[in-house]
Short mmCIF file of C-alpha atoms and ligand atoms in Angstrom, two decimals:
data_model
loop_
_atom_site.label_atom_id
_atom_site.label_comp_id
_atom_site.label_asym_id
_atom_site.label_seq_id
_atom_site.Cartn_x
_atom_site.Cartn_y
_atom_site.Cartn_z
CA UNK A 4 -18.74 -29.95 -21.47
CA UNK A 5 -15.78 -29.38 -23.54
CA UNK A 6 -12.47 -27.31 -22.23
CA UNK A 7 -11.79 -26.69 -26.33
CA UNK A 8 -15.44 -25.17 -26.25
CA UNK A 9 -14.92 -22.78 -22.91
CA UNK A 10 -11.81 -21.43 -24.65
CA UNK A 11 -12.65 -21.20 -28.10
CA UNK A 12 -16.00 -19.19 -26.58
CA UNK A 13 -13.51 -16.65 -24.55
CA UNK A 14 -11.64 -16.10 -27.29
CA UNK A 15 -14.21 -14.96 -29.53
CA UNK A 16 -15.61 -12.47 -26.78
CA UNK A 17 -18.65 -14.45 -25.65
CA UNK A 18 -19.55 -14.41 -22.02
CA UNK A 19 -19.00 -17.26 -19.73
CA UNK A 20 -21.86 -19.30 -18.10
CA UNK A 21 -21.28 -19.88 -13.95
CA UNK A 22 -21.01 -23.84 -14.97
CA UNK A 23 -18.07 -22.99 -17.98
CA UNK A 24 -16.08 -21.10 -15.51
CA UNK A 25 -16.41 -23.65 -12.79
CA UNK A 26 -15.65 -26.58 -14.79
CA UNK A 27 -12.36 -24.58 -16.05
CA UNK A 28 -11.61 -23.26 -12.40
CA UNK A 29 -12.24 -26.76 -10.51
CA UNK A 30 -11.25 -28.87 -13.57
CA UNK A 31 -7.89 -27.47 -13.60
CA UNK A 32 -7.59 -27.02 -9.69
CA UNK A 33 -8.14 -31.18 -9.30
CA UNK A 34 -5.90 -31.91 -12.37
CA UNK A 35 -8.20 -32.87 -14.94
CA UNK A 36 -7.90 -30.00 -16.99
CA UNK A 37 -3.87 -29.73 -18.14
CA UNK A 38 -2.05 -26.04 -17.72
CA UNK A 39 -1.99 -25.18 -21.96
CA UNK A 40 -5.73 -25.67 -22.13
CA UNK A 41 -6.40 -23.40 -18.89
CA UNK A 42 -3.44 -21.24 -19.72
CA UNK A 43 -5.11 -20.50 -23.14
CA UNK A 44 -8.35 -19.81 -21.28
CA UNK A 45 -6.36 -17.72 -19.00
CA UNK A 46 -5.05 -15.33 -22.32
CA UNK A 47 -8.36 -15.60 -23.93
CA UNK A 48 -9.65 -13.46 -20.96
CA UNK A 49 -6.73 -11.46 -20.97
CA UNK A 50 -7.59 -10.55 -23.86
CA UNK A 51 -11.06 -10.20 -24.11
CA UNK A 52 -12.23 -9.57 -20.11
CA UNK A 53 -15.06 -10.35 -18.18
CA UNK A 54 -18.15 -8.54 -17.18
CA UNK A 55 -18.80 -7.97 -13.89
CA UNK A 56 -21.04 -11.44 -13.38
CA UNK A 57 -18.17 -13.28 -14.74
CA UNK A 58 -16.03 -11.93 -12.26
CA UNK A 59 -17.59 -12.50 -9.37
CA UNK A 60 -18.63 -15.94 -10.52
CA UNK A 61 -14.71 -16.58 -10.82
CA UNK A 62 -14.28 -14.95 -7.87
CA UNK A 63 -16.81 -17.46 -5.54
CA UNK A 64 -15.59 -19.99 -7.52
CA UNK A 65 -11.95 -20.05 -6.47
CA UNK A 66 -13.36 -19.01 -2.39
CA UNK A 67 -15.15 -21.51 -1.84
CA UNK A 68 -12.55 -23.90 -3.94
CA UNK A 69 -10.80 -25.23 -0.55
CA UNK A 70 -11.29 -24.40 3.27
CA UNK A 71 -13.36 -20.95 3.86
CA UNK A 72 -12.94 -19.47 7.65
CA UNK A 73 -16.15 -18.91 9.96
CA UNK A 74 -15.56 -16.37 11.84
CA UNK A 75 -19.44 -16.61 13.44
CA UNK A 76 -17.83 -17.68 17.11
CA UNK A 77 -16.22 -14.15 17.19
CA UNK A 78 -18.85 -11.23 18.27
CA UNK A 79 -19.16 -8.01 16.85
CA UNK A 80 -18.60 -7.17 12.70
CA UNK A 81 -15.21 -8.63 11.59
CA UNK A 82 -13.29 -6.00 9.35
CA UNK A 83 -10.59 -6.75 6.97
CA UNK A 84 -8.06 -4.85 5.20
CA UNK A 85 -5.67 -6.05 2.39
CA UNK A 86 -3.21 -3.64 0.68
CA UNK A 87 -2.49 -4.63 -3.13
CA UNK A 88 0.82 -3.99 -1.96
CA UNK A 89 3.51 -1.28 -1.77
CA UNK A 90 7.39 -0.51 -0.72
CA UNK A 91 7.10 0.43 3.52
CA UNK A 92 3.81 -0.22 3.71
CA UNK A 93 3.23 -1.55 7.14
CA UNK A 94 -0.35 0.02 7.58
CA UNK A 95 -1.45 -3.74 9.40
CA UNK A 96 0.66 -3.65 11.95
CA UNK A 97 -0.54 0.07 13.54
CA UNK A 98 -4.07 -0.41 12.25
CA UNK A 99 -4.78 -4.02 13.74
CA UNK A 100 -4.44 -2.59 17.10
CA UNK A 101 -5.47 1.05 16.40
CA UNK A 102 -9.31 -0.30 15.05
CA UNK A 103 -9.41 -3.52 17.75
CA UNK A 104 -8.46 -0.77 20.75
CA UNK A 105 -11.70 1.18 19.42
CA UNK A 106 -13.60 -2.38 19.37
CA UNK A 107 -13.81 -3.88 16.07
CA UNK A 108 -12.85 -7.35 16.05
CA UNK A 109 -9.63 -7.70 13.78
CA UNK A 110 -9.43 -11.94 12.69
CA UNK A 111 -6.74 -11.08 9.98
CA UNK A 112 -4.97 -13.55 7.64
CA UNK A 113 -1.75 -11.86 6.12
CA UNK A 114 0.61 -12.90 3.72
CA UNK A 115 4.70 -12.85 3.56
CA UNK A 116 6.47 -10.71 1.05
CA UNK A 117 6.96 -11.70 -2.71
CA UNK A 118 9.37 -9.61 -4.72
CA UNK A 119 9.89 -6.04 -3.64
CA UNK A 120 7.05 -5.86 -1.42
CA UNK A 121 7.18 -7.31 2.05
CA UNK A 122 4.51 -9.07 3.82
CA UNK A 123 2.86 -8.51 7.41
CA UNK A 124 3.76 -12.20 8.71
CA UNK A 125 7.50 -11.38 8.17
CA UNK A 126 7.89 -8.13 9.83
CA UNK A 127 5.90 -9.95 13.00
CA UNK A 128 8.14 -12.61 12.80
CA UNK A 129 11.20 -9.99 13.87
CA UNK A 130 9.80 -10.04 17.66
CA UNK A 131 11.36 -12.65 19.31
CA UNK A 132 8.99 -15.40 20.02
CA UNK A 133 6.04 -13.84 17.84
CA UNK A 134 3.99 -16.90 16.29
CA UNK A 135 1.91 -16.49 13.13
CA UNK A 136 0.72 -20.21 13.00
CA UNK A 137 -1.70 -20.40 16.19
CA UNK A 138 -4.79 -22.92 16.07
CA UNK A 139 -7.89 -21.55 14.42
CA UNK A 140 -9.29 -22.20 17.61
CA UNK A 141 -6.55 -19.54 19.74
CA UNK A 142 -7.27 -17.28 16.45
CA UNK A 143 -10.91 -16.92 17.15
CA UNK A 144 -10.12 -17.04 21.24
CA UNK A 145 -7.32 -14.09 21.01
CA UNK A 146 -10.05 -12.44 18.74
CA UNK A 147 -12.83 -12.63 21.38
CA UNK A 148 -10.43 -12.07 24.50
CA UNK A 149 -8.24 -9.41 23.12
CA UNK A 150 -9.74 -8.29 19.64
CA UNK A 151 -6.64 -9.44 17.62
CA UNK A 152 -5.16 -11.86 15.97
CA UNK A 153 -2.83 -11.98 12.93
CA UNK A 154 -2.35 -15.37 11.04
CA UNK A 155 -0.26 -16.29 8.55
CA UNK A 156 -2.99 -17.77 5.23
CA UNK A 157 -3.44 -21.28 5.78
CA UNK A 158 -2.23 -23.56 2.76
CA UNK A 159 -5.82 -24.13 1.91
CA UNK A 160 -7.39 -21.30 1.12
CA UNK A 161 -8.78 -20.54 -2.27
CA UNK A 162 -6.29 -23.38 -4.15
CA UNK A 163 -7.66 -22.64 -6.76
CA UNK A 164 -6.43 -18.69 -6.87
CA UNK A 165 -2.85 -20.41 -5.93
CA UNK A 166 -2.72 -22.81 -9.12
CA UNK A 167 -3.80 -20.21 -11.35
CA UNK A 168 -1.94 -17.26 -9.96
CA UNK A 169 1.41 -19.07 -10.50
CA UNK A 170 0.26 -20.19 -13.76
CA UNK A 171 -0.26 -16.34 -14.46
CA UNK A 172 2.79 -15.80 -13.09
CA UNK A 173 4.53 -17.52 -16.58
CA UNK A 174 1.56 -16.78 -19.36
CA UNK A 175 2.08 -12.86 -19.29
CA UNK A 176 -1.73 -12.93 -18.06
CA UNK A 177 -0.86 -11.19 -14.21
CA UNK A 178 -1.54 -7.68 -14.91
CA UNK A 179 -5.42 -8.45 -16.22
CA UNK A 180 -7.93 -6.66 -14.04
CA UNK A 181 -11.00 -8.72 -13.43
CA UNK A 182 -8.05 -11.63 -12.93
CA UNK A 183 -6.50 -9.62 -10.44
CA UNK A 184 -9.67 -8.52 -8.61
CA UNK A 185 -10.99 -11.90 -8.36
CA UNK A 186 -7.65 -13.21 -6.95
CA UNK A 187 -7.51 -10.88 -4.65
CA UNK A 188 -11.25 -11.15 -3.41
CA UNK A 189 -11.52 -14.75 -3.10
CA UNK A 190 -8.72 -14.65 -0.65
CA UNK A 191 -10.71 -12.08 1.47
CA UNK A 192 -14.27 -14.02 1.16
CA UNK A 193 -12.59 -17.49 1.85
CA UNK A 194 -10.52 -15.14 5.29
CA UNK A 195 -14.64 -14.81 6.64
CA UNK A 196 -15.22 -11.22 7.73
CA UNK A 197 -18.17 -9.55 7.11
CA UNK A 198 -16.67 -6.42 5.56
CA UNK A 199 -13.57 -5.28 3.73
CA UNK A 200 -11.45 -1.89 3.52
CA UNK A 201 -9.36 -2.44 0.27
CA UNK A 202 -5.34 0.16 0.27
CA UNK A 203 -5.31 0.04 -3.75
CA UNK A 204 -1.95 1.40 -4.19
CA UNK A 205 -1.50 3.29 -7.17
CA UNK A 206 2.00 4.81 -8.72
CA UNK A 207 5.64 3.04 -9.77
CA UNK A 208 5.90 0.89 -6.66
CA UNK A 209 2.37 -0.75 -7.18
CA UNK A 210 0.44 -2.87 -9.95
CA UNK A 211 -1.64 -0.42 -10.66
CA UNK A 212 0.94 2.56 -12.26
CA UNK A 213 -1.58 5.47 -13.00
CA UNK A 214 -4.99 6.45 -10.72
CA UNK A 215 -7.06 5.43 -13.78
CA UNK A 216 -6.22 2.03 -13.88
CA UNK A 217 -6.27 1.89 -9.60
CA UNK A 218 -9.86 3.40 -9.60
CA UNK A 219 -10.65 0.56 -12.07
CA UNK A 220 -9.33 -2.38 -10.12
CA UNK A 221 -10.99 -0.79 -7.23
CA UNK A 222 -13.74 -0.83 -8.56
CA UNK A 223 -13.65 -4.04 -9.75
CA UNK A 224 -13.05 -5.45 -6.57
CA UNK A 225 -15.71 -3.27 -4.89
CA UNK A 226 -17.97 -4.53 -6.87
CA UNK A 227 -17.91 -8.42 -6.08
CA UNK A 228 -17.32 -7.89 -2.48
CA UNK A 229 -20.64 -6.50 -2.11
CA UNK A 230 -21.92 -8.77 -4.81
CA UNK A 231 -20.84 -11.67 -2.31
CA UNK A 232 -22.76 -9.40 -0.01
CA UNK A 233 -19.60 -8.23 1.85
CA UNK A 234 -19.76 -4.07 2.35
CA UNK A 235 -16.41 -3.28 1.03
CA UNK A 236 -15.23 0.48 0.24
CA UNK A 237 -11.64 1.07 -1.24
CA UNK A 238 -9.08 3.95 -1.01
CA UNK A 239 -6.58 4.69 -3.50
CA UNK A 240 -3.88 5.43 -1.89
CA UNK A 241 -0.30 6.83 -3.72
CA UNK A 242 2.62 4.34 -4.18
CA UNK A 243 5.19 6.79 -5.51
CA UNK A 244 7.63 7.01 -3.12
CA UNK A 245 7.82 4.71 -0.05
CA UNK A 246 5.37 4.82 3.16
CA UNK A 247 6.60 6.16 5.67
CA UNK A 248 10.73 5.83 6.29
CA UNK A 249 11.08 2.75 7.75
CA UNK A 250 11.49 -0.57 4.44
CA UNK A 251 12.77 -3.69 5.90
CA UNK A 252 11.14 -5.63 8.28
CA UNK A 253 12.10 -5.14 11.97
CA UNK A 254 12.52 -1.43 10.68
CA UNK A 255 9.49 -1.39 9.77
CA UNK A 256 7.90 -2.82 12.85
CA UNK A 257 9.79 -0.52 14.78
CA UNK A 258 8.34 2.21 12.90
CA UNK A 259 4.73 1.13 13.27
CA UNK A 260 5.39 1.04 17.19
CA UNK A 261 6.20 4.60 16.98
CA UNK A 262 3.12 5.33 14.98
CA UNK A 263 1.24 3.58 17.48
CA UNK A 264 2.94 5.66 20.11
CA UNK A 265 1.83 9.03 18.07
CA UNK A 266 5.71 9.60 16.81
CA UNK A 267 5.59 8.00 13.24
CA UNK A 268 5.41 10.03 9.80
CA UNK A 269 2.73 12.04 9.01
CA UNK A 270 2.13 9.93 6.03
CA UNK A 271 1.76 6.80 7.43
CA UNK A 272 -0.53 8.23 10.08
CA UNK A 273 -2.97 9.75 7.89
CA UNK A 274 -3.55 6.72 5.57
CA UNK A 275 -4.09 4.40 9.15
CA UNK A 276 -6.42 7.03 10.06
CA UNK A 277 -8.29 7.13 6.91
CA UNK A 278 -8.42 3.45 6.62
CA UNK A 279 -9.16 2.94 10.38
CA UNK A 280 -12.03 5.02 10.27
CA UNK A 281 -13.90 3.69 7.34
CA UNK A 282 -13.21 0.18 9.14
CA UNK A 283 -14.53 1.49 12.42
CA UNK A 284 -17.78 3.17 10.38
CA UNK A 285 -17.88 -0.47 8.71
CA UNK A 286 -17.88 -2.30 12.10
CA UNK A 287 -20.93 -0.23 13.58
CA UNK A 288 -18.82 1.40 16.00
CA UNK A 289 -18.87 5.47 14.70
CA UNK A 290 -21.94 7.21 12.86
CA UNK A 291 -19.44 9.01 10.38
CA UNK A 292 -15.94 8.51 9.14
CA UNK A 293 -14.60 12.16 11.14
CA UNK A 294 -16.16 10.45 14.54
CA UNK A 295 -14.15 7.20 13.45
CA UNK A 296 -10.96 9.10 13.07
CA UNK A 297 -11.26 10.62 16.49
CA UNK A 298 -11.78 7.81 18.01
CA UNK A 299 -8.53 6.04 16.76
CA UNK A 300 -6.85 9.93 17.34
CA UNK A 301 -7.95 9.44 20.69
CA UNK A 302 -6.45 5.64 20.91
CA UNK A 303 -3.20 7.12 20.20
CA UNK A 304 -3.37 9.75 22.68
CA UNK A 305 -4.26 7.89 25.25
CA UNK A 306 -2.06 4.68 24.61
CA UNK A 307 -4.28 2.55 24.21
CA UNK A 308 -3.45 1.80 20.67
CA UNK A 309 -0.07 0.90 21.71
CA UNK A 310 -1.17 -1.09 24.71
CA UNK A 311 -3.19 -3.15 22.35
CA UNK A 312 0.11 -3.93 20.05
CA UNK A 313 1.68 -5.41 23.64
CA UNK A 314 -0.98 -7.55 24.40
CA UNK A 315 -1.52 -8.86 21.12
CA UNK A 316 2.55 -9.54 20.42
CA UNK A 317 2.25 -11.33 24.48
CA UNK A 318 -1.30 -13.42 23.29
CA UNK A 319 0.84 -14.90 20.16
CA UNK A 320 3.99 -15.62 22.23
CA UNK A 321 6.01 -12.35 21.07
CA UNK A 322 8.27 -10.89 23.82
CA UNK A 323 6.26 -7.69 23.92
CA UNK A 324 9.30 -5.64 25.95
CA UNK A 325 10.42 -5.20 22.70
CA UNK A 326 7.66 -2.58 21.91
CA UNK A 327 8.81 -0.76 25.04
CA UNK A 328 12.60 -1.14 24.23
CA UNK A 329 13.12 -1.39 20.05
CA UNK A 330 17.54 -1.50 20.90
CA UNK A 331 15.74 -5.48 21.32
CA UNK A 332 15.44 -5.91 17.37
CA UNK A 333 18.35 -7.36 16.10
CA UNK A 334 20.83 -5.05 14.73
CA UNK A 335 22.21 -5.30 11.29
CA UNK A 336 26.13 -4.91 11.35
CA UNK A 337 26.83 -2.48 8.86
CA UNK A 338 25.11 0.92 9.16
CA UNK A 339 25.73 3.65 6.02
CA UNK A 340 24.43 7.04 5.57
CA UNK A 341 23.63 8.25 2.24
CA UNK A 342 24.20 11.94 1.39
CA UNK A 343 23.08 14.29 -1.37
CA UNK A 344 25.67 15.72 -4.05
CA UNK A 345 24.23 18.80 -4.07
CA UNK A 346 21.71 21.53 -2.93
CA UNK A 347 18.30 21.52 -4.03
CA UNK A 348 14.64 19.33 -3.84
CA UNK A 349 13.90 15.92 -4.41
CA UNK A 350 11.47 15.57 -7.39
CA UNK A 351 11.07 11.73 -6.84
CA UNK A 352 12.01 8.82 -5.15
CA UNK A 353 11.64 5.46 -7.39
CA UNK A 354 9.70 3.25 -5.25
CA UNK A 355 9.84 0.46 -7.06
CA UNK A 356 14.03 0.89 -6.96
CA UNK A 357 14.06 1.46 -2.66
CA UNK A 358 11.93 -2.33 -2.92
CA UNK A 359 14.86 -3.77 -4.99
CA UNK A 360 17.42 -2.40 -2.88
CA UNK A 361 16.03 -3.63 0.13
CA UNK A 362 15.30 -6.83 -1.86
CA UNK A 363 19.07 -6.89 -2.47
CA UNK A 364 20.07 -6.66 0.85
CA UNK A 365 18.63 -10.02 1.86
CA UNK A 366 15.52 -8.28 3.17
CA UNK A 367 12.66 -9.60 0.62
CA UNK A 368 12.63 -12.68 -1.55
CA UNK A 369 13.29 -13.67 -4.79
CA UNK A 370 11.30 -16.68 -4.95
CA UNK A 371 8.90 -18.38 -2.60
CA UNK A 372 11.96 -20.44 -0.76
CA UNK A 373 14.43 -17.63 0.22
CA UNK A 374 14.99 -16.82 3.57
CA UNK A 375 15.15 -13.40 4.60
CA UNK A 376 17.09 -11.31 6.84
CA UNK A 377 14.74 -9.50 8.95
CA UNK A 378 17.20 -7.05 10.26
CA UNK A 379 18.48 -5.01 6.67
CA UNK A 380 16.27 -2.30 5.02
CA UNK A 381 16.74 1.19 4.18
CA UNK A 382 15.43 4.63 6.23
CA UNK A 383 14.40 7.28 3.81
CA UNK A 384 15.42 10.52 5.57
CA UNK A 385 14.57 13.19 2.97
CA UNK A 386 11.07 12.34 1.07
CA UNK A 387 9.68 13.96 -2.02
CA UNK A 388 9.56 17.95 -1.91
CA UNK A 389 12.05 18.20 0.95
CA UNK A 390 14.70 20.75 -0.04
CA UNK A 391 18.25 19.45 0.39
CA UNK A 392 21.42 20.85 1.41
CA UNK A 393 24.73 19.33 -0.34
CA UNK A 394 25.53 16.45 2.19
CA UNK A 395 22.24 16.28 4.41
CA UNK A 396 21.69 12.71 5.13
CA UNK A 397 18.83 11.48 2.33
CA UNK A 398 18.75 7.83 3.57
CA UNK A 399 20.28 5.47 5.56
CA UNK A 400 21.47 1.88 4.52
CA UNK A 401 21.24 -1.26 6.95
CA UNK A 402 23.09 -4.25 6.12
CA UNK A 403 25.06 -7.77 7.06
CA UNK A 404 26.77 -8.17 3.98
CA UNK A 405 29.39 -5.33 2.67
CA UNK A 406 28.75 -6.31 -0.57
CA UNK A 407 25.26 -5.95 -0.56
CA UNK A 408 25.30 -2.73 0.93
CA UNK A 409 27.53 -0.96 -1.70
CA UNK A 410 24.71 -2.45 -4.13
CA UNK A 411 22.13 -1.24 -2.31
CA UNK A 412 23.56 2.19 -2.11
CA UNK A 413 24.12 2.38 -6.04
CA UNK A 414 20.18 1.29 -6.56
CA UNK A 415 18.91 3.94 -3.90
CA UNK A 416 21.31 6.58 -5.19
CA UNK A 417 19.49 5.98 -8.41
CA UNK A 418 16.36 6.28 -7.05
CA UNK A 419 16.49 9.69 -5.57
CA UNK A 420 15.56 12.65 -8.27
CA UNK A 421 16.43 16.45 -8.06
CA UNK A 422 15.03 19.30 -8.74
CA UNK A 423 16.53 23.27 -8.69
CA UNK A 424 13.06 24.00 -8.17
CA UNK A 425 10.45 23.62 -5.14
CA UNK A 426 8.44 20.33 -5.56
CA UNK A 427 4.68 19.95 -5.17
CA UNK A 428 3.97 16.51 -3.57
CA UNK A 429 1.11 14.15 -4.99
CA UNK A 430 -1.56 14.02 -2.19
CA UNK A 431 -1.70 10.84 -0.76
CA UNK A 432 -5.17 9.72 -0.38
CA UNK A 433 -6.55 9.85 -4.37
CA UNK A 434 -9.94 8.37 -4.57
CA UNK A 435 -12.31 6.79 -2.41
CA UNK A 436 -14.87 3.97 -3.92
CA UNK A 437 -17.83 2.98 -2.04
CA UNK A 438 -20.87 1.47 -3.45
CA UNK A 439 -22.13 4.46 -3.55
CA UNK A 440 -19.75 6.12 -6.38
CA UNK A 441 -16.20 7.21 -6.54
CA UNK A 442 -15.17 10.11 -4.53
CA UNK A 443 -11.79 11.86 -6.00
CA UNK A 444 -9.54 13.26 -3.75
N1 URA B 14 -2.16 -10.31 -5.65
C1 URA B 14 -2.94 -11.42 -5.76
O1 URA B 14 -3.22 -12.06 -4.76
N2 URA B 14 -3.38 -11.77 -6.97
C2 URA B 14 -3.10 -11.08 -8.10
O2 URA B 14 -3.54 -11.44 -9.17
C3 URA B 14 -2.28 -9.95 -7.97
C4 URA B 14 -1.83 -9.58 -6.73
#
């Protein structure tokens, strides 16, 4: 077989054989295949797409290209959740506990933050202590003992996804749907459980801009998990203004705790509960998805949830007194309030501008070698629709660095829209996909 012959077939809008893709996918993974060839490849299906076999060939292609996890030593149905990503979202840290308190076994690999989205494995890493590199053999033990464990990804999963994805990253060939989908989904079959809940974000702090184009990914991604004969479901969920109040990473870990605790926002809450309970209906544990979000309800209520968070901070050495006591998260020096100009509604709330801000204040990373500061981020005090009075607080800045705070300010001044006029807000919860059909919202 011929790379020259895979391409030029891609290009003119043939469909790819199993044995073409993995002779592109594996050829270029061990080196034999040089990046313009697979980068050309990469454009051709950029261009042109790939059917749904195509993708999920890719897709077990690049999970099975390096180390897969078996989770078989751990009882019960292992759910996962990934979230394509959004500004606040910290939906991990309050369902993890939330879904393991009502029994399903969470084994979850997360990744750090990239660019204006942060990543579960940081905001852990702002407990004192907290270590997101245990054994795989402590993994599946907290799993079994506890229910929960949260790993940072291990450097060999799916290498393949990793060489091509940062290829992608510098051939314009990112934003490409069945690319994305199978990227995303070979990370999730090579993590081992048995089902998946996908958190497609959709709106300006996400991928996916408009609920069109989020249904479709969804769907994509539906598709090959239970093609690989995972039962996955999706909910698209809105990304235009941040998650909650809390962005930055001990902020936002604080803010989870109070979720946990039943005193988060209303928005966070409701997207843990929907997601929770389609994960708890996944894992065998509820008949329906209103029984499911009882049951987590009813976690809250009683603490349970929240005594779940303590154990599993204490089983991966975390100082769990800081759950009980947040004053422990380090404090960043330089605390500014944010006030509004003049009377009246906020319209919107650039999401994608509060994950820049926060990205400026040392709080996300630029590239894959930054360090972070765990203790900046930004609290959103007046959210879209919330009617304003001429300087009411609209959000609060947290920084080390003067500097970087007076930038910060400037981008989250610009972020913040008015209106005269009351605002209708977007619901939150858009679409659901399950295998049976799309549900809109
Ligand atoms: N996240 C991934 O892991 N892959 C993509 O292609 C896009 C987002």
């Amino acid at each position: 077989m011929r790379m020259y012959d895979v391409i030029e077939k891609k290009r003119d809008g043939h469909k790819l054989s199993y044995e073409e893709i993995e002779f592109a996918v594996m050829g270029y993974t061990n080196g034999t295949i040089p990046d313009y060839q697979m980068s050309a490849l990469l454009m051709a299906i950029y261009l042109k797409g790939m059917d749904e076999e195509e993708t999920l060939n890719l897709t077990m292609i690049m999970a099975n290209s390096g180390k897969t996890l078996d989770l078989s030593e751990i009882e019960g149905i292992k759910v996962d959740k990934h979230s394509t990503g959004g500004v606040g979202d910290k939906t991990s840290l309050v369902l993890g506990p939330m879904v393991a308190a009502c029994g399903v076994p969470v084994a979850k690999m997360s990744g750090r933050g990239l660019g204006h989205t942060g990543g579960t494995i940081d905001k852990l890493e702002s407990i004192e202590g907290f270590s997101t590199t245990i054994s795989t053999t402590d993994f599946i033990n907290n799993v079994n003992e506890i229910g929960i464990a949260i790993v940072g990804q291990t450097e060999n999963l799916a290498p393949a996804d990793k060489k091509i994805y940062a290829l992608r990253d510098v051939t314009a060939t990112v934003s490409c749907i069945p690319l994305i989908a199978s990227s995303i989904m070979s990370k999730k079959l090579a993590s081992g459980a048995d089902c998946i809940v996908l958190d497609v974000k959709c709106g300006d702090g996400a991928f996916m801009k408009t609920k069109e184009d989020a249904i479709c990914l969804a769907n994509a991604m539906v598709k090959i998990g239970n093609g690989a004969g995972r039962k996955t479901v999706a909910i698209i969920s809105d990304m235009d203004e941040p998650l909650g109040q809390a962005v930055g990473n001990s902020l936002e870990v604080i803010e989870a705790i109070d979720t946990l605790k039943g005193e988060g926002p209303n928005d966070l809450l409701e997207l843990c509960l929907v997601l929770g309970s389609y994960m708890i209906n996944l894992g065998g544990k509820s008949d329906t998805y209103e029984q499911g979000k009882k049951m987590l309800e009813e976690k809250i209520k009683t603490g349970q949830a929240f005594d779940k968070f303590k154990e599993f901070v204490s089983a991966q050495n975390g100082d769990s007194s800081y759950a009980d006591n947040c004053e422990k998260f380090e404090k960043a020096g330089y605390i500014y309030e944010i006030k509004a100009e003049k009377d009246g509604y906020v319209s919107r709330i650039c999401c994608e501008k509060i994950g820049k801000a926060s990205l400026a204040l040392g709080g996300g990373r630029e590239n894959k070698e930054s360090n972070i500061d765990l203790s900046v981020g930004i609290k959103i005090i007046k959210k879209v629709s919330d009617s304003i009075k001429k300087d009411d607080i609209i959000a609060i800045v947290y920084s080390n660095d003067e500097y970087k705070l007076k930038i910060a300010t400037e981008i989250i001044r610009n972020a913040y829209e008015y209106s005269d006029i009351p605002v209708q807000k977007d619901k939150l919860i858009k679409a659901i996909i399950t295998s049976e059909g799309i549900i809109e919202c």
